[in-house]
Structure formats: C-alpha cells, structure tokens
Coordinates of C-alpha atoms and ligand atoms in Angstrom, one line a residue:
X1 CA -17.5 -82.7 156.3
X2 CA -14.7 -85.3 157.5
X3 CA -15.1 -86.7 161.0
X4 CA -13.5 -84.0 163.4
X5 CA -11.8 -87.1 165.4
X6 CA -8.4 -85.7 166.0
X7 CA -10.3 -82.4 167.7
X8 CA -8.3 -82.0 170.9
X9 CA -4.9 -82.7 169.6
X10 CA -2.4 -80.3 168.6
X11 CA -0.2 -81.2 165.4
X12 CA 3.4 -79.2 164.8
X13 CA 4.4 -79.6 161.0
X14 CA 7.7 -77.9 159.5
X15 CA 7.5 -77.1 155.6
X16 CA 9.7 -75.2 153.0
X17 CA 13.2 -74.3 152.7
X18 CA 15.2 -72.3 155.3
X19 CA 17.1 -69.3 154.0
X20 CA 20.3 -68.7 155.7
X21 CA 21.8 -65.2 155.4
X22 CA 25.1 -64.6 153.5
X23 CA 24.9 -60.9 153.6
X24 CA 21.9 -58.3 153.9
X25 CA 21.0 -59.2 149.9
X26 CA 22.2 -63.0 149.5
X27 CA 21.1 -66.7 150.9
X28 CA 21.8 -70.0 150.8
X29 CA 18.5 -71.6 150.2
X30 CA 16.9 -74.8 148.2
X31 CA 13.9 -75.9 145.8
X32 CA 11.6 -77.4 148.3
X33 CA 8.3 -75.9 147.4
X34 CA 6.4 -76.2 151.0
X35 CA 3.5 -78.2 149.1
X36 CA 4.1 -82.0 151.0
X37 CA 3.7 -79.9 154.1
X38 CA 1.1 -77.7 153.7
X39 CA -0.9 -80.5 152.7
X40 CA -0.2 -82.4 155.8
X41 CA -1.3 -79.5 157.9
X42 CA -4.6 -79.3 155.9
X43 CA -5.2 -82.6 156.0
X44 CA -4.7 -82.4 160.2
X45 CA -6.8 -79.5 160.3
X46 CA -9.5 -81.0 158.5
X47 CA -9.8 -83.8 160.9
X48 CA -10.5 -80.8 163.7
X49 CA -6.7 -80.9 164.8
X50 CA -5.1 -77.4 166.3
X51 CA -2.4 -77.4 163.4
X52 CA 0.7 -74.9 164.0
X53 CA 2.8 -75.1 160.6
X54 CA 6.0 -73.5 160.7
X55 CA 6.7 -72.4 157.7
X56 CA 9.9 -71.3 155.7
X57 CA 9.6 -68.9 152.6
X58 CA 7.0 -70.4 150.2
X59 CA 4.7 -69.2 147.1
X60 CA 1.7 -71.3 149.1
X61 CA -1.2 -69.4 151.2
X62 CA -2.1 -70.6 154.8
X63 CA -4.8 -73.6 154.7
X64 CA -7.8 -72.3 156.2
X65 CA -7.6 -72.7 160.1
X66 CA -4.0 -73.3 160.3
X67 CA -1.8 -71.1 162.6
X68 CA 1.6 -70.3 160.5
X69 CA 4.4 -69.0 161.9
X70 CA 6.9 -67.4 159.3
X71 CA 10.6 -68.1 159.8
X72 CA 13.5 -67.9 157.4
X73 CA 16.6 -69.9 158.9
X74 CA 17.0 -73.2 160.6
X75 CA 17.4 -71.7 163.7
X76 CA 14.6 -69.4 163.9
X77 CA 12.4 -72.6 162.7
X78 CA 14.1 -74.3 165.4
X79 CA 13.3 -71.7 168.2
X80 CA 9.6 -71.5 166.9
X81 CA 9.3 -75.3 167.0
X82 CA 10.4 -74.9 170.7
X83 CA 8.2 -72.2 171.6
X84 CA 5.3 -74.2 170.0
X85 CA 5.8 -77.1 172.0
X86 CA 6.4 -75.7 175.7
X87 CA 3.6 -78.2 176.1
X88 CA 4.2 -81.3 174.6
X89 CA 2.7 -81.5 170.8
X90 CA 0.9 -85.1 169.8
X91 CA 2.1 -85.0 166.5
X92 CA 5.3 -83.3 165.3
X93 CA 6.2 -83.7 161.4
X94 CA 9.1 -82.3 159.8
X95 CA 8.5 -82.0 156.3
X96 CA 11.2 -78.7 155.7
X97 CA 13.9 -78.9 154.0
X98 CA 16.4 -77.5 156.5
X99 CA 19.6 -76.1 155.3
X100 CA 22.5 -78.5 156.7
X101 CA 25.1 -75.2 156.7
X102 CA 24.6 -71.4 157.8
X103 CA 27.0 -69.0 157.5
X104 CA 29.3 -68.8 160.3
X105 CA 29.4 -65.0 160.1
X106 CA 26.6 -63.1 158.4
X107 CA 28.4 -60.1 156.7
X108 CA 26.6 -56.9 158.3
X109 CA 27.3 -55.4 155.1
X110 CA 26.9 -56.5 151.2
X111 CA 30.3 -58.1 150.3
X112 CA 32.0 -56.6 147.2
X113 CA 33.8 -58.2 144.6
X114 CA 37.6 -57.4 144.9
X115 CA 39.9 -56.5 141.6
X116 CA 42.5 -58.8 142.6
X117 CA 40.7 -62.6 143.2
X118 CA 39.0 -64.8 140.5
X119 CA 37.7 -67.0 144.1
X120 CA 36.4 -66.2 147.0
X121 CA 35.1 -68.8 150.4
X122 CA 32.7 -68.6 152.5
X123 CA 33.3 -70.2 155.8
X124 CA 29.9 -72.5 156.8
X125 CA 28.7 -74.5 160.1
X126 CA 26.3 -76.7 160.5
X127 CA 22.7 -75.5 161.5
X128 CA 21.1 -77.7 164.1
X129 CA 19.1 -80.6 163.3
X130 CA 15.6 -79.5 164.2
X131 CA 13.6 -82.4 164.5
X132 CA 16.8 -84.8 166.0
X133 CA 16.9 -82.1 168.6
X134 CA 13.0 -81.7 169.4
X135 CA 12.7 -85.5 169.6
X136 CA 15.5 -85.3 172.3
X137 CA 13.2 -82.7 173.6
X138 CA 10.2 -85.0 173.5
X139 CA 8.3 -82.0 171.9
X140 CA 5.7 -84.3 170.7
X141 CA 4.2 -87.7 171.4
X142 CA 5.0 -88.7 168.1
X143 CA 7.6 -87.8 165.9
X144 CA 7.4 -88.2 162.3
X145 CA 10.3 -87.3 159.7
X146 CA 10.8 -87.3 156.2
X147 CA 13.9 -88.8 154.3
X148 CA 14.7 -87.7 150.9
X149 CA 16.9 -89.7 149.4
X150 CA 18.5 -90.7 145.7
X151 CA 20.0 -94.6 146.4
X152 CA 19.3 -97.2 149.1
X153 CA 16.3 -95.1 150.2
X154 CA 14.7 -97.7 152.7
X155 CA 18.2 -98.7 154.6
X156 CA 19.1 -94.8 154.7
X157 CA 15.5 -93.9 155.8
X158 CA 16.0 -96.6 158.3
X159 CA 19.1 -95.3 159.9
X160 CA 17.6 -92.1 159.9
X161 CA 14.4 -93.0 162.1
X162 CA 17.3 -94.7 164.5
X163 CA 19.6 -91.7 164.5
X164 CA 17.0 -89.0 165.1
X165 CA 14.7 -90.8 167.6
X166 CA 11.9 -90.7 165.4
X167 CA 8.4 -93.0 165.5
X168 CA 8.0 -92.6 161.8
X169 CA 10.0 -92.1 158.7
X170 CA 8.3 -91.1 155.2
X171 CA 11.0 -91.9 152.6
X172 CA 10.9 -91.4 149.1
X173 CA 13.4 -91.3 146.2
X174 CA 13.9 -87.8 144.9
X175 CA 16.3 -89.2 142.1
X176 CA 12.3 -89.7 140.4
X177 CA 11.6 -86.9 138.1
X178 CA 7.8 -87.9 138.3
X179 CA 7.7 -87.1 142.2
X180 CA 9.1 -85.2 145.1
X181 CA 10.9 -81.4 144.9
X182 CA 8.7 -79.5 143.4
X183 CA 6.1 -81.8 142.2
X184 CA 2.2 -82.0 142.9
X185 CA 2.6 -86.0 142.9
X186 CA 4.7 -88.0 145.2
X187 CA 5.0 -91.8 146.1
X188 CA 6.5 -92.8 149.3
X189 CA 7.1 -95.3 151.6
X190 CA 6.5 -95.2 155.6
X191 CA 8.6 -96.7 157.8
X192 CA 8.5 -97.3 161.9
X193 CA 10.9 -99.5 163.8
X194 CA 9.0 -103.0 162.7
X195 CA 6.6 -101.9 160.1
X196 CA 6.2 -100.1 156.7
X197 CA 3.9 -99.0 154.2
X198 CA 3.7 -98.0 150.6
X199 CA 0.6 -95.8 149.7
X200 CA 0.0 -95.5 145.5
X201 CA 1.7 -92.5 144.0
X202 CA -0.7 -89.9 144.0
X203 CA -1.3 -86.1 144.2
X204 CA 0.4 -84.6 147.4
X205 CA -3.1 -83.2 148.8
X206 CA -4.2 -87.3 148.7
X207 CA -1.3 -88.4 149.8
X208 CA -1.6 -86.2 152.5
X209 CA -4.7 -87.7 153.9
X210 CA -3.9 -90.8 153.7
X211 CA -0.3 -90.1 155.9
X212 CA -2.5 -88.6 158.4
X213 CA -4.7 -91.8 158.6
X214 CA -1.6 -93.8 158.8
X215 CA 0.0 -91.6 161.5
X216 CA -3.4 -91.4 163.3
X217 CA -3.8 -95.4 163.5
X218 CA -0.3 -95.7 164.5
X219 CA -0.8 -93.5 167.7
X220 CA -3.6 -95.7 168.6
X221 CA -1.2 -98.7 168.4
X222 CA 1.1 -97.0 170.7
X223 CA -1.4 -95.4 173.5
Ligands
C5P301 O1 19.2 -85.5 157.6 P1 18.0 -85.4 156.6 O2 18.0 -83.7 156.2 O3 17.9 -86.3 155.3 O4 16.7 -85.7 157.2 C1 15.7 -85.2 156.9 C2 14.5 -85.1 158.0 O5 14.9 -84.4 159.0 C3 13.4 -84.3 157.5 O6 12.3 -84.5 158.2 C4 13.7 -82.7 157.8 O7 13.0 -81.8 158.1 C5 14.7 -83.0 159.3 N1 15.4 -81.9 159.6 C6 15.7 -80.9 160.3 N2 16.7 -80.5 161.0 C7 17.8 -80.3 159.9 C8 17.9 -81.7 159.0 C9 17.0 -82.3 158.7 O8 14.8 -81.0 161.0 N3 18.9 -79.8 160.2

C-alpha cells in the first residue's frame, strides 16, 4: 500500500469539460475526457489526501474514496469550488477544460429555425476564470493550473502562471496527436516561477502519480 503521507490534506481538483446550455436541448462543450483530472484525484487519494473532484460531464467513474461533485456549467463549477474551499484547501488543481464563453441568455424554449434566414447568431459572454478567481480568493495554499497550447508552449504557460496567480502550471502541447486531449498518454512540462521539470511521456495514471509527488515536494519547499 502507498504511504498515507497526505493524510489530513484536502485537495480540490476540477476535471472534464463544462457544458453551457443554449436552450433546453442544446449546449456548447468540448472534447475533454476528464482522464487527467480523475487520474490526479486517484493518485492524491491513494496517498491519503481527502479529495474533492468537481467534475463536468464525463464517461468516467469517480475513483474509490474520492468525493465527486457533478456540475455542468463554468458558473456551477466556480460555485462548487467556492463551497469546497470555505476552509482553504491545501492544493487546488484546475484540470478542467472550462468553456471560455456561455450564452448571454439561455433560451427557455427550444430555438426554432425560421424559414426566412440561412444564418443565425448567438450572443455569448465570457465565463468566469475559475482558477484565477479562486487564486485571488486564496482558496488553496498551492494553486496548480494546466496550459494546453499548440505553439510557444513554455512562454504561454509562463504568462498564464503569472496572470492567474498560480504556484505551478502543467503545460502540454496539444498540437501533438500522440498525447493530451482524449489520449491515454500525456507528456508535460511543469513550471514554477523559477524552475521547470519534464517527466517522461507515459500513461496519464503514471504521470498523475509523478505530478502529485512533484506538487508535494514543491509544497514542502514553500512551507
Ligand atoms: O486560459 P486557459 O484556459 O488556457 O487556462 C487553463 C487553465 O485555467 C486550466 O487550469 C483551466 O482549468 C483553468 N481555467 C479555469 N476557468 C476558465 C478557463 C480556464 O479555471 N474559465
């Protein structure tokens, strides 16, 4: 059995896509599988952490012993995360693929096609940035984000680290078809303000174990 060295710690992890309603039958979402976030939740739980997994709609089962809170929209995700961190958590990890925009007004009835136009417009408004908002609110001692990029991966990740007020950011190159979104394997670079680590490309479950170890080691250098 794994050492229970994270006993007494609370880790809050977001995972999966968000789903933003257009009308009662339609929505805006993305292809996030939730695998990385769920693997991180399992890895932290295995070391004894109390884990709250705030999850958008996925095909996955909650890992044993993890408390899953199901949400759909970004606003629901933010609200669930606030509730989970009323007492600040030890670690917050934003592994969810949060939709950047939602409908300005969700239609209360199914939207109908009209005979006289081949075009239609939807008005969208910006969603809250869940991790940036929580970081401002000091929701956790250690804030960890993800940065999925297609170019200049390290530079963009670094600027996100600063802009969102994070301690660590886990950057991956989603232009590569062999890793990332919906894949079982992943390769990432973890960045802090002044250090970086690149674990090998491996299964998300194995990578999650290494990431939890890295976060734990980072925590111990900060306290
Ligand atoms: O800005 P970008 O979406 O690339 O940032 C990715 C990081 O920010 C991820 O950790 C993601 O979970 C988080 N995020 C968030 N709320 C948003 C957008 C992104 O928490 N609205």
